[in-house]
């Protein structure tokens, strides 16, 4: 008889041993609500506490494991109220080490003279003494805190690593090797992958690093495979749609192109041909338009909109911020107004009356092009005849949001635009559901933006340089980094910095600041003033990152540039050099690691977004700052599309093969894949 073992992965975290109401709340903050969430909360790093070093081999500043015998009684020294030290002298056959703990009176019963322990902690050399502060320890034959590889979890809030680790141990006990397999047997075999239970165990508590690597490979493989299957499936579902709109061949894009004040680049023309072909075909267009900052994507979308409107359809343009949407309205109206095309703006902070009026005119077809933010997604936004959907800076929107807007028409064509310059190979994989067009050429006569990377000691010169530019009539941006987890603190630091610039450094100039916590209306007001030249220096968090166009601004200063990804620095730099004036980007950085210097060097040496993005991948530090978020790429629990690039390519092939043989994943052997793919769509994971 088959024994059925019930493992309830949806079990609330508060029922796991070691989790009380308090800890449950903290775990919830980490996004951990169930047992499943817990065991999928993977370590960000590991500490090898398995190999003891001889005391004589210790290096100043390292964290190390030492197996040593306590030579003295634990000495207690009260330094002042609230600070008591506990000191022990320990030794192995190679030398002595002095250990100090702070305020841990319970150690009096634990550290015994003559006993041998494993100590793990940070080593300091002081004069000719070796010290270790507050190490964790075990009796020599125990392995609670030492003697093994210890997982370190990404965020813990007020839970210590120790506590999370213990909870994880309890969770794993609960699981007890009874996880149901999530990948088909044949895939595990063919690709030599761990089963799910081994992988889960070894990712949290690896026996050694080889097993860790295997576990990681298996879990990353699964994530990437499911993503690929989901994307390819999505693409197939577009293709299978009965029919899209066949825009008329009689409306020529050239009618508009011939009227433009400038000549399109070869790349723009090529891309427009691709779009035109899609529009005239009866299949719905699903096209990604990739192009570096300033490469002229907007005009491409304006020309596509022209064609759609002249063919009798409405167009929706969706941008991630109100600032950007407003700017698009200007560009669209400027060019399309002459042709009697009616463009309007829908953002959330307009009056109810105005909104009602807009919606009505939209529904009876008086509005040709509706430009807006997420506000376009609302249910009551109804088009008469939506034929083309454009989303700008697509990485700010998920697949789900795109499909919401698309559903407002009858299989409209869609164009998604992005300035995230990722290598083509990667784009083909990550946007497997879209056809790709690339503008790989900037309009002619663009001036090179001179980029300087400077450290603190040049601050005064930088400030004087900014003043000189302002005196000549230009404007400057100063951007500060934003730390995701704690926007509050950062808004604070922008304010402080703004005050200093305002009241001290640039006290004779008009200085304003902009940050993410401000109301949209306030932001718009400031942005408009800046556009009109009523502000000399705009201090800001990265809210200005996307698409803002102020041709008179000639200086971009980035504070703490070392905290930004190169791709993002490049985006920021793209805010200047948009007019006739010579422009400059000044990257202020701290720290003197090799990687930081190399990254700054890349920024100084090239203006090519694609090259920068490749270098970014190459020179990625391990810090979260350079994570995928800034690239606008999908987030994975464990896979890393940069490090796992090779695997990703292989997996795309595997996914294609699977779907070739079994397009609907309906065979018995692919049952598990089907479940996982459906799950991925249902959970609305943004891909
Ligand atoms: P992005 O691709 O970053 O969205 P934009 O579409 O905002 O770039 O274009 C940047 C600027 O370049 C705009 O002022 C636009 O009018 C101008 N532009 C676009 N195409 C050309 C071209 N072929 N020749 C000259 N200027 C152009
Ligand atoms: Mg743009």
XYZ file of C-alpha atoms in Angstrom, residues 445-452 465 469 472 474-477 549-557 572-586 607:
40
model
C 25.314 66.120 -34.219
C 24.749 64.997 -30.694
C 27.440 66.413 -28.515
C 29.361 64.022 -26.391
C 28.586 64.537 -22.728
C 31.853 64.991 -20.876
C 31.878 62.813 -17.820
C 34.063 63.290 -14.771
C 31.916 74.886 -12.169
C 27.386 77.210 -15.991
C 25.938 81.395 -18.435
C 22.268 76.842 -17.947
C 20.593 74.644 -15.330
C 21.814 71.707 -13.265
C 20.475 68.491 -11.789
C 13.505 66.498 -21.321
C 14.880 69.933 -20.404
C 17.216 70.992 -23.188
C 18.630 73.922 -21.246
C 19.974 71.681 -18.474
C 23.651 71.065 -19.088
C 24.954 69.559 -15.864
C 24.098 66.305 -14.179
C 25.734 65.781 -10.814
C 20.649 59.857 -15.549
C 23.367 61.212 -17.773
C 20.879 61.093 -20.615
C 18.929 63.901 -18.928
C 21.526 66.406 -20.147
C 22.935 66.996 -23.596
C 19.420 67.296 -24.982
C 19.836 70.743 -26.435
C 22.440 72.791 -28.203
C 24.656 73.254 -25.159
C 27.824 71.452 -24.258
C 26.883 69.205 -21.346
C 28.611 67.571 -18.430
C 28.048 64.689 -16.084
C 29.840 64.748 -12.768
C 28.511 57.008 -24.025
